[in-house]
Short mmCIF file of C-alpha atoms and ligand atoms in Angstrom, two decimals:
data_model
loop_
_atom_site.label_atom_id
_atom_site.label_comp_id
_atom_site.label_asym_id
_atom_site.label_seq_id
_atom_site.Cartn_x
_atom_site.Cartn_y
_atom_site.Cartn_z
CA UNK A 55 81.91 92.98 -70.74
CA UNK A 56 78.50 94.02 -69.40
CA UNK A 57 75.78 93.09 -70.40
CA UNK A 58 77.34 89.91 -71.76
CA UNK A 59 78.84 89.45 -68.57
CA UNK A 60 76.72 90.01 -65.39
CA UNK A 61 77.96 88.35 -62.32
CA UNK A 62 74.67 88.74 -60.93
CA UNK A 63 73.27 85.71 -63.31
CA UNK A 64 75.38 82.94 -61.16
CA UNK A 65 73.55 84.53 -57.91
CA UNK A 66 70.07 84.80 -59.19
CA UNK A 67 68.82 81.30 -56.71
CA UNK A 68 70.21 79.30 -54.31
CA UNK A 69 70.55 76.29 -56.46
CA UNK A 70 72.79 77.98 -59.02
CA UNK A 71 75.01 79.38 -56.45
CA UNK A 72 75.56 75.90 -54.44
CA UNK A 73 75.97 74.93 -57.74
CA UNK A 74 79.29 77.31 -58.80
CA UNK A 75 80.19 77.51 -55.17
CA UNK A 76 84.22 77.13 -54.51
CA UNK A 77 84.40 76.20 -50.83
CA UNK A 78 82.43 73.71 -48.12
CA UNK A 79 82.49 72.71 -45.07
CA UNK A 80 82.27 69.24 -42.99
CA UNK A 81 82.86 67.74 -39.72
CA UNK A 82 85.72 65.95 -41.31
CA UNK A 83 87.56 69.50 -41.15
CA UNK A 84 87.89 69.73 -37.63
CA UNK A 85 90.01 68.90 -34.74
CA UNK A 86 88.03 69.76 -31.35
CA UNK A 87 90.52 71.05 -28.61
CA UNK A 88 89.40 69.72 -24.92
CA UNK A 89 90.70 70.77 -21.59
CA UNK A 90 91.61 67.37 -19.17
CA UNK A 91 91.52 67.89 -15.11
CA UNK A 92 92.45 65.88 -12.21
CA UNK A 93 89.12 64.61 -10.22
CA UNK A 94 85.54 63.49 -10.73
CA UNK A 95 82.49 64.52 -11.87
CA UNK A 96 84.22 67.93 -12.84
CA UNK A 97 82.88 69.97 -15.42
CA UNK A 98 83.72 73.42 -14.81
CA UNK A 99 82.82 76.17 -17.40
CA UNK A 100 85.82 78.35 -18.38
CA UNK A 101 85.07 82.08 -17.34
CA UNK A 102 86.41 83.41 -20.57
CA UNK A 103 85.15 80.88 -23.07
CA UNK A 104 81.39 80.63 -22.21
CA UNK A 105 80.10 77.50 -23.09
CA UNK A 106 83.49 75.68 -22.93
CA UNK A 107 84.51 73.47 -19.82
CA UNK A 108 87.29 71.79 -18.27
CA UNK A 109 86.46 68.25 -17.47
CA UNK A 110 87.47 65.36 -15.49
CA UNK A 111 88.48 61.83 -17.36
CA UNK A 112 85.33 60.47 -16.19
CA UNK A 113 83.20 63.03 -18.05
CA UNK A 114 85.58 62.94 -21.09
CA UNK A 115 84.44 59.38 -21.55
CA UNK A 116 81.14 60.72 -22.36
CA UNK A 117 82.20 63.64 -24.19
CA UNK A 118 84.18 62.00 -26.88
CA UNK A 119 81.80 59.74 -27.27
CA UNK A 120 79.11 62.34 -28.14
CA UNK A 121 81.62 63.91 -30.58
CA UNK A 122 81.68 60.87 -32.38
CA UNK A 123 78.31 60.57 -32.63
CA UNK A 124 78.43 64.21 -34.02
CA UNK A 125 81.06 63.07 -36.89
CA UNK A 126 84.05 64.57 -35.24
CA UNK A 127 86.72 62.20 -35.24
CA UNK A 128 90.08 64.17 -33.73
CA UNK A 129 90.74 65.61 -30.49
CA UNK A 130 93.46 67.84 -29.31
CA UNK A 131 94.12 67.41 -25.27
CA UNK A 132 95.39 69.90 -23.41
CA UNK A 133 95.92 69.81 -19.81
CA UNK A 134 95.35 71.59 -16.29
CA UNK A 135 98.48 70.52 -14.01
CA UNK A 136 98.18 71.19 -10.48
CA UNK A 137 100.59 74.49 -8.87
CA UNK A 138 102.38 71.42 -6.59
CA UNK A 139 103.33 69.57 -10.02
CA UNK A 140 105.20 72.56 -11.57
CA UNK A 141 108.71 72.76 -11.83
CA UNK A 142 111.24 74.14 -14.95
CA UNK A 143 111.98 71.16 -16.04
CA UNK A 144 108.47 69.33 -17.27
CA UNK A 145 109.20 66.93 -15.06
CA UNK A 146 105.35 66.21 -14.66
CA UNK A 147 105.06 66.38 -18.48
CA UNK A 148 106.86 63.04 -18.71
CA UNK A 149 105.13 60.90 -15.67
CA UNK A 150 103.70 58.19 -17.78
CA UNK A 151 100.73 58.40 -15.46
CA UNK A 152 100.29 61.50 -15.66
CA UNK A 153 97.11 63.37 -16.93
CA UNK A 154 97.95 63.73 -20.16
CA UNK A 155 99.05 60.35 -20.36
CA UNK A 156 96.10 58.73 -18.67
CA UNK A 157 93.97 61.12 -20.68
CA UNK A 158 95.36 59.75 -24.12
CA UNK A 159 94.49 56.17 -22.96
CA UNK A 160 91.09 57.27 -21.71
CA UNK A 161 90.10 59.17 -25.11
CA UNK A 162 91.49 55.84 -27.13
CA UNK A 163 89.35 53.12 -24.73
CA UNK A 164 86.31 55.04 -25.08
CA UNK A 165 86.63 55.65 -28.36
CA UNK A 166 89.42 53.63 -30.19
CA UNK A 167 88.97 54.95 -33.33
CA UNK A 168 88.99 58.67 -32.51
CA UNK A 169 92.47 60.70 -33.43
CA UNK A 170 93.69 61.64 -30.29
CA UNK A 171 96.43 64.83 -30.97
CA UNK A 172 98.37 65.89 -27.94
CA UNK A 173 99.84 69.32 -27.14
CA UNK A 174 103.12 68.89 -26.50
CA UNK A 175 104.79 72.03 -24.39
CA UNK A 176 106.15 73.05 -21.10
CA UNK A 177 103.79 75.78 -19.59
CA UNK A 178 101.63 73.60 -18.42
CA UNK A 179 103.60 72.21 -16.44
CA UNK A 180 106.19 75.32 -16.10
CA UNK A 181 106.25 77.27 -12.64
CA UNK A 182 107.27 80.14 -14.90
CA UNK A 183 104.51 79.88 -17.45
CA UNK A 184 107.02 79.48 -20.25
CA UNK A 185 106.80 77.18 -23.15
CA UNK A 186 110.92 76.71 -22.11
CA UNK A 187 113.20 75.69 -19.40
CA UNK A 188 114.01 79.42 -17.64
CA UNK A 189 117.69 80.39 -16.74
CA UNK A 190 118.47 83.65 -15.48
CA UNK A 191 115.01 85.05 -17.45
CA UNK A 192 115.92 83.76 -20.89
CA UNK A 193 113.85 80.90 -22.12
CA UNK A 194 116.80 77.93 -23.19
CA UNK A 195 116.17 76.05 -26.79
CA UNK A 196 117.91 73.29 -27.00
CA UNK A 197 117.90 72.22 -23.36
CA UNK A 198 114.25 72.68 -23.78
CA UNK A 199 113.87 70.76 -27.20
CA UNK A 200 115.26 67.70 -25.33
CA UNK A 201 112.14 67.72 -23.18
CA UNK A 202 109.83 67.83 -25.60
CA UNK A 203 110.97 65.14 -27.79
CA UNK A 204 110.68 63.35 -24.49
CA UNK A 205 107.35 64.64 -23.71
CA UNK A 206 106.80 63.58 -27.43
CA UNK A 207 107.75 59.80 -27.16
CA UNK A 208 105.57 59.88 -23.82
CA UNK A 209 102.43 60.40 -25.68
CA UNK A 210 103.42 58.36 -28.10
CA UNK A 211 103.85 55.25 -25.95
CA UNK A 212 100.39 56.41 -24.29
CA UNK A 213 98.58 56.00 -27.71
CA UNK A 214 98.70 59.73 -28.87
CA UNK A 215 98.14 59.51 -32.97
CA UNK A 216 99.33 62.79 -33.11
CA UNK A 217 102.03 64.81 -31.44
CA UNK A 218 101.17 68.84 -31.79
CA UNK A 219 104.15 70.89 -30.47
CA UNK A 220 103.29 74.50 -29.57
CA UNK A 221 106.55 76.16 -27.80
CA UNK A 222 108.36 77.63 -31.13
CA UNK A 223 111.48 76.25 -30.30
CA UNK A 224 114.16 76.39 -33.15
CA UNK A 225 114.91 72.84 -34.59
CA UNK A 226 112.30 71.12 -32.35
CA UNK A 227 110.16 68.62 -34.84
CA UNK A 228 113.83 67.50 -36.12
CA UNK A 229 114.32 66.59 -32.79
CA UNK A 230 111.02 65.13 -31.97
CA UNK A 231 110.75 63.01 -35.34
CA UNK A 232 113.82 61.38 -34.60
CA UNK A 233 112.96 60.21 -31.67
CA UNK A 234 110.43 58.98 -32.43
CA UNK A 235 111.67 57.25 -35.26
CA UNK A 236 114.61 55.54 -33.13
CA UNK A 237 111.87 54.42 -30.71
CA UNK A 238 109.61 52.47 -33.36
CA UNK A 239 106.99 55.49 -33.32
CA UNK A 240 107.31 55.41 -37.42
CA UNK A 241 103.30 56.46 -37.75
CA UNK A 242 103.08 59.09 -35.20
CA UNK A 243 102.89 62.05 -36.93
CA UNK A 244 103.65 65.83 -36.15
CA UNK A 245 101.16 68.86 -36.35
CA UNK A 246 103.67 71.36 -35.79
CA UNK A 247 102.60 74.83 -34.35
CA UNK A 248 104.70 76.18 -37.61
CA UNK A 249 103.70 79.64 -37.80
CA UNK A 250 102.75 80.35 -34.13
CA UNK A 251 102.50 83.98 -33.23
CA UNK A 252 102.68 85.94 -29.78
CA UNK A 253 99.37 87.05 -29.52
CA UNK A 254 96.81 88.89 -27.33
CA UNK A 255 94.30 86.12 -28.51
CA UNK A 256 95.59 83.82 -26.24
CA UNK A 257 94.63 85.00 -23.03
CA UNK A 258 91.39 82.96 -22.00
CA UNK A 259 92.94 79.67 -23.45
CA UNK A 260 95.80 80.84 -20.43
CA UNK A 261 92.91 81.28 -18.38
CA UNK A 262 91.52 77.64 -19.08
CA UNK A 263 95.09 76.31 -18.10
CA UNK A 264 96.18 78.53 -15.69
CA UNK A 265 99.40 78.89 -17.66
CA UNK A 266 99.89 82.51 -18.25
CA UNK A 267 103.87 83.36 -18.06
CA UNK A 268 104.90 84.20 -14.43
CA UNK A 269 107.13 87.12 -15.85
CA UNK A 270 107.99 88.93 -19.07
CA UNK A 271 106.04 87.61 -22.52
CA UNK A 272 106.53 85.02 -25.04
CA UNK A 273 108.28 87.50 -27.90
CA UNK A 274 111.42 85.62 -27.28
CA UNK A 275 109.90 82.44 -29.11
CA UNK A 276 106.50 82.91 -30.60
CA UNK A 277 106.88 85.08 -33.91
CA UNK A 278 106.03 88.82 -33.97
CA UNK A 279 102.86 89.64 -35.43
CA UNK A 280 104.35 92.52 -37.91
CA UNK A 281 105.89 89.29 -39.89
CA UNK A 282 104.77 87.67 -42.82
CA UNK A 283 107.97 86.19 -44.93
CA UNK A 284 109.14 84.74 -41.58
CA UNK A 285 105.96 82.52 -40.87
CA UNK A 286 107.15 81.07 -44.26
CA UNK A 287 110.94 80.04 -43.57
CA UNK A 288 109.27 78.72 -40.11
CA UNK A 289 106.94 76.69 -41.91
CA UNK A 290 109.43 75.66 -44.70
CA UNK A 291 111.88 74.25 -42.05
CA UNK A 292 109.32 72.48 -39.72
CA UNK A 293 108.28 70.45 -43.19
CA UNK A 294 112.16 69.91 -43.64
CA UNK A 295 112.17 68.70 -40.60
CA UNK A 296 109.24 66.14 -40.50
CA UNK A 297 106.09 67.97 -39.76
CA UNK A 298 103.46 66.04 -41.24
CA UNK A 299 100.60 68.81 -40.81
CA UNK A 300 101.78 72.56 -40.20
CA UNK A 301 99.54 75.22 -38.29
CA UNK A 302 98.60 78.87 -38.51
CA UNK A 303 98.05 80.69 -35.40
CA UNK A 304 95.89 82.52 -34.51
CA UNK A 305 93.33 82.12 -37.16
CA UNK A 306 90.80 84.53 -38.00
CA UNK A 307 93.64 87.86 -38.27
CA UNK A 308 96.24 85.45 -40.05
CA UNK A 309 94.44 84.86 -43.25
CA UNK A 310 96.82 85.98 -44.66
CA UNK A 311 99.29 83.72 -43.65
CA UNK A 312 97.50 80.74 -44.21
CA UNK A 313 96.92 81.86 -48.13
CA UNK A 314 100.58 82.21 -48.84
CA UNK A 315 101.46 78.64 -47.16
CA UNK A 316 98.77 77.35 -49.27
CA UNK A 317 100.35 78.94 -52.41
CA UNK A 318 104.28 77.75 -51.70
CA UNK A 319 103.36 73.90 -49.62
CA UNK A 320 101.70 70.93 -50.65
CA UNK A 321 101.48 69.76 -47.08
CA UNK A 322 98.46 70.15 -45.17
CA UNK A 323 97.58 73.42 -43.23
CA UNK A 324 95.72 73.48 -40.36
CA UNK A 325 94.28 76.86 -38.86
CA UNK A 326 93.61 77.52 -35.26
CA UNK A 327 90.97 79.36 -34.47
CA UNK A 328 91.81 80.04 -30.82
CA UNK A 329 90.30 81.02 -27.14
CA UNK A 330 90.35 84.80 -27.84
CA UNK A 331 88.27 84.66 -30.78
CA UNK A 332 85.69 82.42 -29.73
CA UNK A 333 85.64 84.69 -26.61
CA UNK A 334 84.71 87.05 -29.35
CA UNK A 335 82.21 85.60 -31.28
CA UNK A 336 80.51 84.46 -27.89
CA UNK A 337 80.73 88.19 -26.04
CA UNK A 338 78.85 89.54 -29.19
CA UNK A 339 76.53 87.08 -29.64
CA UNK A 340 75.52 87.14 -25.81
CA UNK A 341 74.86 91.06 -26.39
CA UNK A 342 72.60 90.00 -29.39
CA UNK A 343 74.91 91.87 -31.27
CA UNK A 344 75.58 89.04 -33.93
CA UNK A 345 74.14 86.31 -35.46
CA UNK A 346 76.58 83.44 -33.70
CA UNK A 347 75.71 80.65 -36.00
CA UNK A 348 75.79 82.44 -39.12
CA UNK A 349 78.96 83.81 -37.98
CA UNK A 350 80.81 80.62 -37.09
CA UNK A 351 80.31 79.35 -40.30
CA UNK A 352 81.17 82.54 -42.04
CA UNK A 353 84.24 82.31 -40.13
CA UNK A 354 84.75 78.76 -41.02
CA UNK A 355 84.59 79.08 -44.46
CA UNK A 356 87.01 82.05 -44.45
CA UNK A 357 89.58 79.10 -43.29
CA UNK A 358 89.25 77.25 -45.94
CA UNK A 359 88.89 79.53 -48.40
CA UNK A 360 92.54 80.80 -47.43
CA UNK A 361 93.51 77.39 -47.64
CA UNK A 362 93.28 75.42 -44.54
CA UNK A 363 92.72 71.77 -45.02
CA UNK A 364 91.68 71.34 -41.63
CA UNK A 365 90.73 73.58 -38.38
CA UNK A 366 91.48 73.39 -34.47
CA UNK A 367 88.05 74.93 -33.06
CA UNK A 368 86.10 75.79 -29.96
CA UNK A 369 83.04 75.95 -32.35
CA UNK A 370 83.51 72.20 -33.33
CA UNK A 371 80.51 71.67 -32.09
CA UNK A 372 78.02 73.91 -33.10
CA UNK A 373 79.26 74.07 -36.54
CA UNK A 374 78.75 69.83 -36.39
CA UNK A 375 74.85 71.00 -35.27
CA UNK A 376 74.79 74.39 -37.88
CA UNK A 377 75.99 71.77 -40.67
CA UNK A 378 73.64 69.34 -40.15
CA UNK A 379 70.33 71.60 -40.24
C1 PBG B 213 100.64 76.35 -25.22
C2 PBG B 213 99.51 76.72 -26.10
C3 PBG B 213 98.81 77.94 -26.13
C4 PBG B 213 97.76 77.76 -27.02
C5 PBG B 213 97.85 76.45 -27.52
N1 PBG B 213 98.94 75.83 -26.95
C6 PBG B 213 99.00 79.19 -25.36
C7 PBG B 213 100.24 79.95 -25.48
O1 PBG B 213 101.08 79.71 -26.34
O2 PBG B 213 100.41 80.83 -24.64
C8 PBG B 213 96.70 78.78 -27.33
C9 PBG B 213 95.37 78.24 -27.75
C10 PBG B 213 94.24 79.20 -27.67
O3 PBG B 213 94.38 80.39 -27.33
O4 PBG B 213 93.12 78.76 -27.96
N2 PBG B 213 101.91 76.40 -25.74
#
């Protein structure tokens, strides 16, 4: 009761409130996603995510090498596939020399002891832009969960650490664990895309990929936004099913989310803070609008304060630089 209580006192200098503060922040929090494309010498700046590039293996080499040196120590490849490659079946997806593959064994002979997490999905590689095989318009699970347990065991035997499924599927990780399991793959684990929503925050990431749908929208399989208990059964069951780290996404409007996870699972969470909102942050701070490092690691900290253990990010990075001035 005022005056014996004034908040104010634990404020008063900048030692005593590092000293009562709750949350902090580290490289060791976050996974940087990177964009893999056929050629040499490419490094080509994605329209929609200033700043952000799509690179050829060659110039990965050198990339995740300079993360390392930063203190980042996980990647998350994602992959451009060429129009001629696409088909509705993945068939791409499993070529084990195919980019992703190649990319996996490039990322771990650069830099063996970096954790190299995959995406594993169809659009990509889908001539319909869907995360599923297509039939008559309607996006097929199971058929589709077949392929990416395959995809899944493909990375594996490339040298992924980490298989990261982001379609939604329903039963999916069950599917993919076994597999794995059958195969010998007893330490590759699963980030699962657990609470994956269809959002309007994907669009420059679809940009960066070329992998927007051809027709229709992804309601079918990613959750609808106006949900909250459902991102918990999805997350309850992906953990049933083997997910060793489960995932929030988008981030920074799913808060929310992420806090009641953290208050019902012991298993890590991991947020993503995707394309659309660092498209965000970047538009404002190129007006001069905002303060872009300041925000970042505002925006960082909200993560973990909602409970995220760990966090996918464009602003990797910067955040390694902001944290270590
Ligand atoms: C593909 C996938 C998407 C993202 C990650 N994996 C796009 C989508 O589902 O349409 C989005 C990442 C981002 O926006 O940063 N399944």
């Amino acid at each position: 009761m005022y005056p014996l209580k004034r908040n104010r006192r634990l404020r008063t200098s900048a030692a005593v409130r590092s000293l009562v503060r709750e949350q902090s922040l580290s490289v060791d929090d976050f996974i940087v996603p990177l964009f893999v494309v056929e050629g040499s010498n490419i490094k080509e700046e994605i329209p929609s995510m200033p700043d952000y590039y799509r690179m050829s293996l060659d110039l990965i080499v050198d990339e995740v090498k300079s993360l390392w040196a930063l203190g980042l120590k996980s990647v998350l490849l994602f992959v451009k596939v060429p129009d001629l490659l696409k088909d509705n079946k993945g068939t791409e997806a499993l070529n084990p020399k195919g980019l992703m593959q190649r990319a996996i064994k490039t990322v771990k002979k650069a830099c063996p002891k970096m954790l190299v997490m995959t995406d594993v999905a169809l659009d990509p590689y889908s001539s319909f832009g869907h995360d599923g095989i297509v039939e008559e318009g309607i996006i097929l699970n199971d058929p589709t969960k077949e392929v990416l347990a395959k995809i899944a065991l493909s990375h594996a035997q490339a040298g992924a650490d980490f298989v990261a499924p982001s379609d939604m599927m329903d039963g999916r990780v069950e599917y993919i664990r076994e597999l794995l399991e059958a195969e010998g793959f007893h330490h590759t684990g699963i980030m699962s895309y657990s609470a994956k929503y269809a959002s309007s925050f994907y669009a420059p990431f679809r940009d960066a990929l070329d992998s927007a749908p051809g027709f229709g929208d992804k309601k079918t399989y990613q959750m609808d936004f106006h949900n909250r208990k459902e991102a918990i059964s999805e997350t309850l069951l992906d953990i049933e099913e083997g997910a060793d780290i489960v995932m929030v996404k988008p981030g920074m409007a799913y808060l929310d989310i992420i806090r009641d996870l953290a208050e019902q699972i012991e298993t890590p969470i991991a947020a993503y803070q995707v394309s659309g909102e660092y498209a965000m942050l970047k538009a404002a701070a190129a007006k001069g609008w905002i303060d872009y490092d300041a925000i970042v690691y505002e925006q960082l900290i909200a993560f973990k304060r909602a409970g995220a253990s760990l966090i996918a990010t464009y602003t990797a990075k910067d955040a390694a630089r902001i944290l270590s001035t």
